[in-house]
Amino acid sequence: MSSPQPTRVNIRTYQVGFGDCFVLSFFYDDRPRMRTRRILIDFGTTGLAKSGPRSLRIVAESIAQHCEGRLDAIIVTHRHMDHISGFRGRSGEIIASLKPKLVLQPWTEDPRAAVDASRPTRRLKRRQSFTTMLDDMHDVAAASLKELGTQSKRFSKDVRQQLGFLGQDNIKNRAAVEWLMKLPCKHRYLAYGYGSGLERLVPGLNVHVLGPPTVDQTDEILTQRSRDADEFWHFQAMASKRVVRHSIRLFPKASVRRNMPPEARWFIPRLDSIRGEQLLQIVRNLDNAMNNTSLIMLFETGNQKLLFPGDAQLENWSYALKEAPESNRNLKLLGDVTVYKVGHHGSLNATPKTLWGKFQRRNQETTEDRLVTLLSTASGKHGNTDRGTEVPRNKLVIALKKDSEFHSTEDISHGQSYEDIEVEVDHA
Amino acid sequence: MTARQMRTRYLTIVAQDPGLKLNGKILTERVAVPAECLDRGPLGNRVHVVDYDASTQTLYSPADLEASGAYEDAYLKPSSITILGDPGFHAQNVYAIAMRTLARFESALGRRVGWGFDSHQLKIAPHAFADPNAFYSRADQGLMFGYFPGHSGMVFSCLSHDVVAHETTHALLDGLRVGYMDPSSADQAAFHEAFADLVALLSVFSLKSVVKRVLSRDSGSNLVPASAISKAALKQSVLLGLAEEMGDELGAYRSSQDALRRSVELNPSRGLLNQSEFSEAHRRGEVLVAAVMNAFISVLSHRISQLGTVTGNMLDLNRVAEEAADVADYLLTMVIRAIDYTPPMHINFNDYLSALLTADYEIRPDDSRFHFRNIIRETFTAYGIDPIPTKSAEPGIWDHLESDVTYRGVHFSSMQHDPEEVFRFIWENRQSLNLFEQAGTRITSVRPCSRLSPEGFQLKETVAECVQTLSISVGELKRFKIDVDFPLSAHDEVTLQGGSTLIFDDYGKLKYAIGTRLHNWEKQSERLRLMVDAGCFDRETTALGRISALHTERFMDTHSHRREGWK
């Protein structure tokens, strides 16, 4: 008898507002005794939708029910709050009770890289410096939020809003990070080209890990400036900590003026405003860097290819699409994608035009094999329409609607907590 | 002489940055700055220091530089504790370096030089925020210097001579060529950075006593071994690295670990500018810096080789330092003066080379003393920068205007200062000057200058900028055969610019018209394509943040991949 192959795949997209939460279910209808395999991809939010579930606990209960008490694997694409905040507290307990066998995370989350200093290999050292950089980034985000909290009146409303959102999303979600680390099951930390281990849990599934590249993989293509990025964040973090701790001044003994002299009244508010813009620029860079640690997963079974790139942005994609020795093969593989989870909630930098152009199933006609696109997002939370940075990016949404069978969590009916998409698998 | 009659005063500054120490002491230097009656701040006629820290919302009391007496140096022989811990010294440091840089521009150009904004006084915030960054902002009319905790204490960018001179130069260049801050080509963005680096580097080298002390390591000896001033040793000199302390703390950009940028060590190659690595503004700018600084080293080495040894293989330290300061000073004058011979917008490195050569040729036609022009041509060519092809007797010098122009109805004296008079002249000659009549045309500046040659002759010229602007919708561009894939709608407007720098001689005759025609549609297409690639039409790109963002992007490599986004 031939080895089992899924006959259909159900993709459940949960309404979590600005966040991601998907469950993939692989059915083996021609094997009545074989149970359905389930994979949870991300579980977090920065703000639930008013029309959807009122808490992540309710979402977790729905996941448990949907999975019939059993989860095979969890994929955590990266550590942003809107992807992991459900992995803690009561919602975390419910997910843990589903006894997942495997947790997949990007290599940047490998705890050995962060703490194991006893293996002074070049690779480990480089990785350690990267994970230290992530910690520095969290510190910068926390400090920015603190600065925002204490001095917010100086910044414009737009800066305040964006800084608050990005700062919140980028602080270290310690409880969730530790929860994931302690989950009693096998953990794998993946990078471009690594084996996922999912094939053993989900028969008939072939998984391609297309990102993120490791420091070593990108070493050859990075310029010196990029290699200085960890130093940059280190100094940013030190500078930020100083601000946070600094109710103390830079020169404690120097005399200060309480009132603004008339000749400086034009300039000082401008300096305050520059500071706000500058903090926002730093936190935006930080947000992008963190997004670029995202796992890019391509699930292949029969004629179906499901692409889940988390929040990966152009720089992360760049390796798989351009610099990797197998980039041509990757492009060919991606050309045949049937379901695309739109990257980073539809932001302008997460669906590379090269990639979009390669999708052969893009089609303006409603055909059977038309590309399916899934967008989990909430408008008005992130970015700015005047600057053309709104999420989801309007131009992208227009293209998605025009050329694919488009599903957005914003279109889920009031009171509903999810949307199901089902695709048949043809192994011919 | 009474204090009121003094033309200059001397103020102590950090010679390079607190990282440069001799015998354990931070190297300082007293520099001459124009004397003026200062208010607290200091607040002078061209610079206003406002010591406000936006990260902690602290406004430090303004420094009183006249506390020790009018025109006295309040910080004579400062200790390291004072240098690092007294905000008043920091205020003096930024004030003196900014004023010295301004004075240097004015002496090279032979006239007063304004800032690039509508105010006479440049604001400087020496401790603007906790951030490893420093930048010039036209909109805020100021220079902002950040600070951050380094490995061995606080790093103040306001104490780095290179950083302060660099940012002041941005503000000065913006005053001379307002169009150079606009997005154009990779060369134009790089030029602002390279020019600022060159002024910073050459300003330090022209401090004779600093050169002397660095070469002798403050040993007290008046002799220096020839090996210490070989070409290779000069390239390694700390004086040729920009911002030593910030470089140490921030990690080097390239293999040399001791300076923020050490452009001079960039190996010459004609293909360098075509490599993708050199498309980023700072990196590209380094190529221009490398070309100029290698010319400097070649001239200096040649001059030192003519000195002869005093004993064995030892040279007279005083003479070496004098030569270094002379050559640096000469080259700095040339580098600054060249700006007057550049087009008002859309500059590229080739234009600048021709401007350098022409500026020098005008003041000193005989190149036999330093051979500077020959050496500059050679080093630039080695880095793939060729002069603009011209018909002049010496290669690369701009062509003298040969077309027939009429001076009918214009008045000589008004032509030296009155934009209306110059406009009347160019309008009368619009066909000879190849202007595009459908565009808006404006004379943006008329600057009479009186330059002094090394031989003591005066060269009087009037420099005027003529700018043409055409605002049209994206849809209309096809009319001019401009076919560019814009991230804009057909109704959105784009602005095309062209124009010339007009140089009039001391008889009011037009000598040079240096520029780029607005109706060179092929060039406009090429430029627009480059601008689209560089993200210049992205709505989040603003002139306000451009220099600040550039300084951050240098670390982050965030400039790439723009074509892939959904702009």
Short mmCIF file of N, CA and C in Angstrom, two decimals, chain A residues 124-194:
data_model
loop_
_atom_site.label_atom_id
_atom_site.label_comp_id
_atom_site.label_asym_id
_atom_site.label_seq_id
_atom_site.Cartn_x
_atom_site.Cartn_y
_atom_site.Cartn_z
N LEU A 124 28.63 30.01 16.54
CA LEU A 124 27.86 30.28 17.74
C LEU A 124 28.07 31.72 18.21
N LYS A 125 29.33 32.16 18.07
CA LYS A 125 29.61 33.53 18.51
C LYS A 125 28.79 34.53 17.71
N ARG A 126 28.76 34.31 16.41
CA ARG A 126 28.01 35.22 15.55
C ARG A 126 26.53 35.20 15.93
N ARG A 127 26.04 33.98 16.22
CA ARG A 127 24.64 33.84 16.58
C ARG A 127 24.36 34.54 17.90
N GLN A 128 25.32 34.37 18.83
CA GLN A 128 25.12 35.01 20.13
C GLN A 128 25.04 36.51 19.95
N SER A 129 25.91 37.02 19.08
CA SER A 129 25.90 38.47 18.92
C SER A 129 24.56 38.90 18.32
N PHE A 130 23.98 38.04 17.47
CA PHE A 130 22.69 38.38 16.88
C PHE A 130 21.58 38.38 17.92
N THR A 131 21.60 37.36 18.77
CA THR A 131 20.52 37.30 19.78
C THR A 131 20.69 38.41 20.81
N THR A 132 21.94 38.76 21.08
CA THR A 132 22.16 39.90 21.98
C THR A 132 21.58 41.15 21.33
N MET A 133 21.75 41.22 20.02
CA MET A 133 21.22 42.36 19.30
C MET A 133 19.70 42.44 19.46
N LEU A 134 19.03 41.27 19.39
CA LEU A 134 17.58 41.27 19.56
C LEU A 134 17.20 41.78 20.95
N ASP A 135 17.97 41.36 21.94
CA ASP A 135 17.70 41.84 23.30
C ASP A 135 17.88 43.35 23.37
N ASP A 136 18.95 43.82 22.72
CA ASP A 136 19.18 45.27 22.70
C ASP A 136 17.99 45.99 22.07
N MET A 137 17.47 45.38 21.01
CA MET A 137 16.33 45.99 20.32
C MET A 137 15.13 46.10 21.25
N HIS A 138 14.88 45.02 22.01
CA HIS A 138 13.76 45.06 22.96
C HIS A 138 13.96 46.19 23.96
N ASP A 139 15.21 46.33 24.40
CA ASP A 139 15.51 47.40 25.37
C ASP A 139 15.22 48.77 24.76
N VAL A 140 15.60 48.91 23.50
CA VAL A 140 15.36 50.20 22.83
C VAL A 140 13.86 50.46 22.74
N ALA A 141 13.10 49.41 22.40
CA ALA A 141 11.64 49.56 22.29
C ALA A 141 11.05 49.94 23.64
N ALA A 142 11.51 49.25 24.69
CA ALA A 142 10.98 49.54 26.03
C ALA A 142 11.31 50.98 26.43
N ALA A 143 12.54 51.38 26.13
CA ALA A 143 12.96 52.74 26.49
C ALA A 143 12.16 53.77 25.71
N SER A 144 11.89 53.47 24.44
CA SER A 144 11.12 54.42 23.63
C SER A 144 9.73 54.60 24.20
N LEU A 145 9.14 53.47 24.63
CA LEU A 145 7.80 53.55 25.22
C LEU A 145 7.82 54.38 26.49
N LYS A 146 8.89 54.17 27.25
CA LYS A 146 8.99 54.90 28.51
C LYS A 146 9.14 56.40 28.23
N GLU A 147 9.98 56.70 27.25
CA GLU A 147 10.18 58.11 26.90
C GLU A 147 8.86 58.71 26.40
N LEU A 148 8.13 57.90 25.65
CA LEU A 148 6.83 58.34 25.15
C LEU A 148 5.88 58.62 26.30
N GLY A 149 5.93 57.72 27.30
CA GLY A 149 5.04 57.84 28.44
C GLY A 149 5.32 59.09 29.26
N THR A 150 6.60 59.39 29.45
CA THR A 150 6.92 60.52 30.33
C THR A 150 6.88 61.86 29.62
N GLN A 151 7.10 61.83 28.31
CA GLN A 151 7.25 63.13 27.63
C GLN A 151 6.34 63.24 26.42
N SER A 152 5.22 62.52 26.45
CA SER A 152 4.44 62.39 25.23
C SER A 152 3.88 63.71 24.70
N LYS A 153 3.67 64.67 25.58
CA LYS A 153 3.05 65.91 25.12
C LYS A 153 3.90 66.63 24.07
N ARG A 154 5.17 66.33 24.07
CA ARG A 154 6.07 67.04 23.14
C ARG A 154 5.92 66.53 21.72
N PHE A 155 5.39 65.31 21.57
CA PHE A 155 5.35 64.70 20.24
C PHE A 155 3.97 64.89 19.60
N SER A 156 3.96 64.88 18.26
CA SER A 156 2.69 65.04 17.56
C SER A 156 1.83 63.78 17.77
N LYS A 157 0.51 63.91 17.48
CA LYS A 157 -0.41 62.80 17.70
C LYS A 157 0.00 61.60 16.85
N ASP A 158 0.37 61.88 15.60
CA ASP A 158 0.75 60.82 14.68
C ASP A 158 1.97 60.06 15.20
N VAL A 159 2.98 60.81 15.65
CA VAL A 159 4.19 60.18 16.18
C VAL A 159 3.85 59.37 17.42
N ARG A 160 3.01 59.94 18.30
CA ARG A 160 2.63 59.24 19.54
C ARG A 160 1.97 57.91 19.23
N GLN A 161 1.04 57.94 18.28
CA GLN A 161 0.29 56.73 17.94
C GLN A 161 1.20 55.64 17.40
N GLN A 162 2.02 56.02 16.43
CA GLN A 162 2.88 55.03 15.79
C GLN A 162 3.94 54.49 16.74
N LEU A 163 4.49 55.42 17.53
CA LEU A 163 5.52 55.03 18.49
C LEU A 163 4.94 54.06 19.51
N GLY A 164 3.73 54.35 19.96
CA GLY A 164 3.06 53.49 20.94
C GLY A 164 2.83 52.11 20.36
N PHE A 165 2.33 52.07 19.13
CA PHE A 165 2.02 50.78 18.52
C PHE A 165 3.28 49.95 18.29
N LEU A 166 4.27 50.58 17.65
CA LEU A 166 5.49 49.83 17.31
C LEU A 166 6.28 49.46 18.57
N GLY A 167 6.30 50.39 19.53
CA GLY A 167 7.02 50.12 20.77
C GLY A 167 6.42 48.91 21.48
N GLN A 168 5.08 48.90 21.57
CA GLN A 168 4.38 47.81 22.24
C GLN A 168 4.65 46.47 21.55
N ASP A 169 4.64 46.49 20.23
CA ASP A 169 4.82 45.24 19.48
C ASP A 169 6.25 44.71 19.61
N ASN A 170 7.19 45.59 19.92
CA ASN A 170 8.59 45.18 19.90
C ASN A 170 9.21 44.97 21.27
N ILE A 171 8.46 45.24 22.33
CA ILE A 171 9.06 44.96 23.65
C ILE A 171 9.14 43.45 23.81
N LYS A 172 10.05 43.03 24.65
CA LYS A 172 10.23 41.59 24.80
C LYS A 172 9.00 41.01 25.49
N ASN A 173 8.33 40.10 24.80
CA ASN A 173 7.15 39.46 25.39
C ASN A 173 7.65 38.27 26.21
N ARG A 174 8.26 38.65 27.31
CA ARG A 174 9.02 37.67 28.08
C ARG A 174 8.18 36.45 28.45
N ALA A 175 6.96 36.69 28.93
CA ALA A 175 6.13 35.56 29.40
C ALA A 175 5.90 34.57 28.25
N ALA A 176 5.58 35.08 27.07
CA ALA A 176 5.31 34.20 25.94
C ALA A 176 6.59 33.51 25.46
N VAL A 177 7.69 34.26 25.44
CA VAL A 177 8.97 33.69 24.99
C VAL A 177 9.35 32.53 25.92
N GLU A 178 9.21 32.75 27.23
CA GLU A 178 9.59 31.71 28.19
C GLU A 178 8.61 30.53 28.13
N TRP A 179 7.34 30.83 27.93
CA TRP A 179 6.32 29.77 27.84
C TRP A 179 6.69 28.82 26.69
N LEU A 180 7.03 29.42 25.57
CA LEU A 180 7.37 28.61 24.40
C LEU A 180 8.62 27.78 24.67
N MET A 181 9.59 28.41 25.33
CA MET A 181 10.85 27.73 25.60
C MET A 181 10.64 26.50 26.48
N LYS A 182 9.70 26.65 27.44
CA LYS A 182 9.49 25.58 28.43
C LYS A 182 8.48 24.53 27.98
N LEU A 183 7.85 24.73 26.87
CA LEU A 183 6.81 23.79 26.43
C LEU A 183 7.44 22.39 26.26
N PRO A 184 6.90 21.39 26.99
CA PRO A 184 7.57 20.09 27.01
C PRO A 184 7.34 19.31 25.71
N CYS A 185 8.13 19.57 24.72
CA CYS A 185 8.08 18.84 23.45
C CYS A 185 9.38 19.12 22.71
N LYS A 186 9.47 18.59 21.51
CA LYS A 186 10.68 18.81 20.73
C LYS A 186 10.67 20.24 20.16
N HIS A 187 11.84 20.88 20.21
CA HIS A 187 11.96 22.24 19.66
C HIS A 187 12.97 22.22 18.53
N ARG A 188 12.62 22.86 17.46
CA ARG A 188 13.59 23.01 16.36
C ARG A 188 13.69 24.47 15.98
N TYR A 189 14.90 24.88 15.72
CA TYR A 189 15.14 26.28 15.37
C TYR A 189 15.64 26.32 13.93
N LEU A 190 14.87 26.95 13.09
CA LEU A 190 15.08 26.79 11.65
C LEU A 190 15.67 28.01 10.97
N ALA A 191 16.32 27.72 9.88
CA ALA A 191 16.82 28.78 9.00
C ALA A 191 16.62 28.30 7.58
N TYR A 192 16.91 29.16 6.64
CA TYR A 192 16.76 28.83 5.23
C TYR A 192 17.40 27.47 4.93
N GLY A 193 16.66 26.60 4.28
CA GLY A 193 17.19 25.32 3.83
C GLY A 193 17.20 24.21 4.87
N TYR A 194 16.84 24.53 6.13
CA TYR A 194 16.84 23.50 7.17
C TYR A 194 15.64 22.56 6.99
#
